[in-house]
Each structure stands twice: as C-alpha cells, then as structure tokens.
PDB file of C-alpha atoms in Angstrom:
ATOM      1  CA  MET A   5      91.490  95.819 113.945  1.00 45.00           C
ATOM      2  CA  HIS A   6      92.990  92.367 114.217  1.00 46.00           C
ATOM      3  CA  SER A   7      96.739  92.011 114.481  1.00 44.00           C
ATOM      4  CA  ILE A   8      98.527  91.967 111.171  1.00 48.00           C
ATOM      5  CA  ALA A   9     101.988  91.472 112.645  1.00 44.00           C
ATOM      6  CA  PRO A  10     103.171  88.732 110.251  1.00 43.00           C
ATOM      7  CA  LEU A  11     102.763  91.032 107.234  1.00 46.00           C
ATOM      8  CA  HIS A  12     105.737  91.920 105.102  1.00 44.00           C
ATOM      9  CA  THR A  13     106.724  95.564 104.806  1.00 44.00           C
ATOM     10  CA  ALA A  14     107.899  97.416 101.748  1.00 46.00           C
ATOM     11  CA  THR A  15     110.856  99.695 102.306  1.00 42.00           C
ATOM     12  CA  SER A  16     112.809  99.824  99.045  1.00 40.00           C
ATOM     13  CA  HIS A  17     110.888 102.716  97.463  1.00 42.00           C
ATOM     14  CA  GLU A  18     109.619 104.555 100.516  1.00 43.00           C
ATOM     15  CA  HIS A  19     110.561 108.091 101.351  1.00 44.00           C
ATOM     16  CA  ASP A  20     109.708 110.016 104.447  1.00 46.00           C
ATOM     17  CA  GLY A  21     108.402 113.566 104.248  1.00 47.00           C
ATOM     18  CA  ARG A  22     106.706 113.608 107.630  1.00 47.00           C
ATOM     19  CA  LYS A  23     106.986 116.512 110.056  1.00 48.00           C
ATOM     20  CA  GLY A  24     106.895 116.338 113.846  1.00 48.00           C
ATOM     21  CA  THR A  25     104.053 117.362 116.118  1.00 46.00           C
ATOM     22  CA  PRO A  26     104.214 120.411 118.378  1.00 47.00           C
ATOM     23  CA  SER A  27     105.271 119.940 122.005  1.00 50.00           C
ATOM     24  CA  SER A  28     101.641 120.333 123.147  1.00 52.00           C
ATOM     25  CA  GLY A  29     100.936 116.803 121.915  1.00 56.00           C
ATOM     26  CA  ARG A  30      98.144 117.995 119.632  1.00 57.00           C
ATOM     27  CA  PRO A  31      98.982 117.903 115.935  1.00 57.00           C
ATOM     28  CA  HIS A  32      99.042 121.216 114.165  1.00 55.00           C
ATOM     29  CA  PRO A  33      96.363 121.503 111.433  1.00 58.00           C
ATOM     30  CA  HIS A  34      99.121 121.694 108.815  1.00 56.00           C
ATOM     31  CA  TYR A  35     100.499 118.398 110.154  1.00 57.00           C
ATOM     32  CA  LEU A  36      97.121 116.703 109.588  1.00 66.00           C
ATOM     33  CA  ALA A  37      96.923 118.175 106.089  1.00 77.00           C
ATOM     34  CA  ASP A  38     100.451 116.895 105.413  1.00 89.00           C
ATOM     35  CA  ILE A  39      99.418 113.390 106.482  1.00 91.00           C
ATOM     36  CA  ALA A  40      96.338 113.454 104.242  1.00 93.00           C
ATOM     37  CA  GLU A  41      98.516 114.640 101.366  1.00 94.00           C
ATOM     38  CA  GLN A  42     101.061 111.870 102.040  1.00 95.00           C
ATOM     39  CA  ILE A  43      98.363 109.184 102.077  1.00 96.00           C
ATOM     40  CA  GLY A  44      96.673 110.584  98.975  1.00 96.00           C
ATOM     41  CA  PRO A  45      93.535 108.814  97.726  1.00 97.00           C
ATOM     42  CA  ARG A  46      94.537 105.504  99.319  1.00 97.00           C
ATOM     43  CA  GLN A  47      91.424 104.677 101.292  1.00 96.00           C
ATOM     44  CA  PRO A  48      89.971 101.156 101.710  1.00 96.00           C
ATOM     45  CA  GLY A  49      88.691  99.851  98.396  1.00 96.00           C
ATOM     46  CA  ALA A  50      90.883 102.054  96.205  1.00 97.00           C
ATOM     47  CA  ILE A  51      93.180 100.491  93.618  1.00 97.00           C
ATOM     48  CA  TYR A  52      96.313 102.340  92.572  1.00 98.00           C
ATOM     49  CA  GLN A  53      99.372 101.633  90.496  1.00 97.00           C
ATOM     50  CA  ASP A  54     102.972 102.693  90.905  1.00 95.00           C
ATOM     51  CA  VAL A  55     106.350 101.500  89.633  1.00 92.00           C
ATOM     52  CA  ASP A  56     106.195  98.467  91.933  1.00 91.00           C
ATOM     53  CA  GLY A  57     102.789  97.103  90.915  1.00 94.00           C
ATOM     54  CA  ARG A  58      99.021  97.508  91.170  1.00 97.00           C
ATOM     55  CA  PHE A  59      97.602  97.512  94.676  1.00 97.00           C
ATOM     56  CA  GLU A  60      94.200  97.295  96.314  1.00 97.00           C
ATOM     57  CA  VAL A  61      93.967  99.192  99.597  1.00 97.00           C
ATOM     58  CA  LEU A  62      92.607  96.882 102.279  1.00 97.00           C
ATOM     59  CA  ALA A  63      93.019  99.165 105.294  1.00 97.00           C
ATOM     60  CA  LEU A  64      94.384 102.520 106.378  1.00 97.00           C
ATOM     61  CA  VAL A  65      96.077 102.585 109.777  1.00 97.00           C
ATOM     62  CA  THR A  66      96.270 106.065 111.300  1.00 94.00           C
ATOM     63  CA  ASP A  67      97.204 105.074 114.846  1.00 95.00           C
ATOM     64  CA  PRO A  68     100.916 106.015 115.067  1.00 95.00           C
ATOM     65  CA  ALA A  69     101.787 103.166 117.471  1.00 96.00           C
ATOM     66  CA  GLU A  70     100.183 100.528 115.246  1.00 97.00           C
ATOM     67  CA  ALA A  71     101.668 102.058 112.089  1.00 97.00           C
ATOM     68  CA  ALA A  72     105.139 102.099 113.668  1.00 97.00           C
ATOM     69  CA  GLN A  73     104.802  98.432 114.585  1.00 97.00           C
ATOM     70  CA  LEU A  74     103.553  97.434 111.116  1.00 97.00           C
ATOM     71  CA  LEU A  75     106.298  99.323 109.307  1.00 97.00           C
ATOM     72  CA  ARG A  76     108.975  98.597 111.925  1.00 96.00           C
ATOM     73  CA  ARG A  77     109.799 102.296 111.933  1.00 95.00           C
ATOM     74  CA  ASP A  78     109.396 104.472 115.036  1.00 95.00           C
ATOM     75  CA  SER A  79     108.704 107.610 113.010  1.00 92.00           C
ATOM     76  CA  ALA A  80     105.682 106.127 111.182  1.00 94.00           C
ATOM     77  CA  ARG A  81     102.431 108.015 111.723  1.00 94.00           C
ATOM     78  CA  TRP A  82     100.287 105.979 109.297  1.00 96.00           C
ATOM     79  CA  ALA A  83     100.418 102.844 107.169  1.00 97.00           C
ATOM     80  CA  VAL A  84      98.421 101.502 104.256  1.00 98.00           C
ATOM     81  CA  ILE A  85      97.746  97.765 104.063  1.00 98.00           C
ATOM     82  CA  VAL A  86      97.631  96.656 100.450  1.00 98.00           C
ATOM     83  CA  ARG A  87      97.440  93.560  98.293  1.00 97.00           C
ATOM     84  CA  ASP A  88      99.211  93.327  94.917  1.00 96.00           C
ATOM     85  CA  THR A  89      96.421  92.598  92.426  1.00 95.00           C
ATOM     86  CA  LEU A  90      98.866  91.509  89.713  1.00 94.00           C
ATOM     87  CA  ARG A  91     100.062  88.539  91.778  1.00 91.00           C
ATOM     88  CA  PRO A  92      97.782  85.537  92.197  1.00 89.00           C
ATOM     89  CA  ASP A  93      99.271  84.963  95.659  1.00 89.00           C
ATOM     90  CA  GLY A  94      98.896  88.640  96.608  1.00 87.00           C
ATOM     91  CA  ILE A  95      99.600  88.512 100.334  1.00 94.00           C
ATOM     92  CA  PRO A  96      98.615  91.722 102.183  1.00 97.00           C
ATOM     93  CA  PHE A  97     101.474  93.876 103.440  1.00 97.00           C
ATOM     94  CA  ALA A  98     101.937  97.338 104.901  1.00 97.00           C
ATOM     95  CA  VAL A  99     103.474 100.296 103.091  1.00 97.00           C
ATOM     96  CA  GLY A 100     104.344 103.759 104.296  1.00 96.00           C
ATOM     97  CA  SER A 101     105.417 105.342 101.032  1.00 95.00           C
ATOM     98  CA  VAL A 102     104.219 108.859 100.338  1.00 95.00           C
ATOM     99  CA  TRP A 103     101.757 109.379  97.451  1.00 96.00           C
ATOM    100  CA  THR A 104     103.584 111.017  94.538  1.00 95.00           C
ATOM    101  CA  THR A 105     102.798 112.271  91.057  1.00 94.00           C
ATOM    102  CA  SER A 106     104.071 108.962  89.645  1.00 95.00           C
ATOM    103  CA  ASP A 107     101.285 107.060  91.506  1.00 97.00           C
ATOM    104  CA  TYR A 108      98.089 106.520  89.531  1.00 96.00           C
ATOM    105  CA  LEU A 109      94.610 105.964  90.945  1.00 97.00           C
ATOM    106  CA  ILE A 110      92.795 103.235  88.995  1.00 97.00           C
ATOM    107  CA  ARG A 111      89.658 102.889  91.132  1.00 97.00           C
ATOM    108  CA  PRO A 112      88.586 105.320  93.852  1.00 96.00           C
ATOM    109  CA  ALA A 113      87.819 104.145  97.360  1.00 94.00           C
ATOM    110  CA  ARG A 114      84.374 102.927  98.305  1.00 81.00           C
ATOM    111  CA  THR A 115      82.258 105.830  99.429  1.00 74.00           C
ATOM    112  CA  ALA A 116      79.096 103.979 100.416  1.00 61.00           C
ATOM    113  CA  TYR A 117      77.748 100.480 100.471  1.00 62.00           C
ATOM    114  CA  ALA A 118      74.853  99.497  98.235  1.00 60.00           C
ATOM    115  CA  PRO A 119      71.752  98.328 100.110  1.00 64.00           C
ATOM    116  CA  ALA A 120      71.183  94.587 100.235  1.00 63.00           C
ATOM    117  CA  ALA A 121      68.461  93.266  97.937  1.00 60.00           C
TER     118      ALA A 121
END
C-alpha cells in the first residue's frame, strides 16, 4: 500500500476498547475476534453513517505498525481509511473508532468484482 502519511486523523469521537496480546507474541483467538468486532462491517467499498457523517471505506489497514503511524497512536492495531461522501472535497483520512450500535451500514463492502464485458 502506498504511503498515506499526509492524511488527517479523526480523534474527537474515538474510543479504545482494544486488549493486549499475550506475551508469546501470537494474538489470542479472542483478541482477533475483538478486532473484527471493533472494525465491524467496514471493509473496502462499504459505506456507513455515524454521528459525524457518511463515509466510504477506501482501505482497511491491519498492520499494527502502519495503523499506529496513520492514527499517531502507539496502541493502534488497525485503521480504516475513509472518505466523507457528504463533502464534495472529501479528502481521505484514517479513523480508529470502534464500530458501535449507533453506526449504520448503508452499503455493504464489495464481495466480488463483476467480469469485464
């Protein structure tokens, strides 16, 4: 993935429910399930809405080092790169907010590409 360092980050509404990994360095299966639950249905192509706007998911970053750099937060384990679809100048930015019951999925992620004609 190309560098997205100049992106803005959203921190005003984020909350962190992440748990640490065991000392073995391998994540516990519950840890991986927690991450999937935190990300929710935000996969590339999905559009969701929350109190801050309506967002199209452009990329999901699951590399902890890259996510930490994007969010400028050492504890980050993942990040979602989104674009606000309600703004004509919707510049992509990274978010690390946990999916909650107040988030609403408008369009699911792409599951497969249609064959070219």
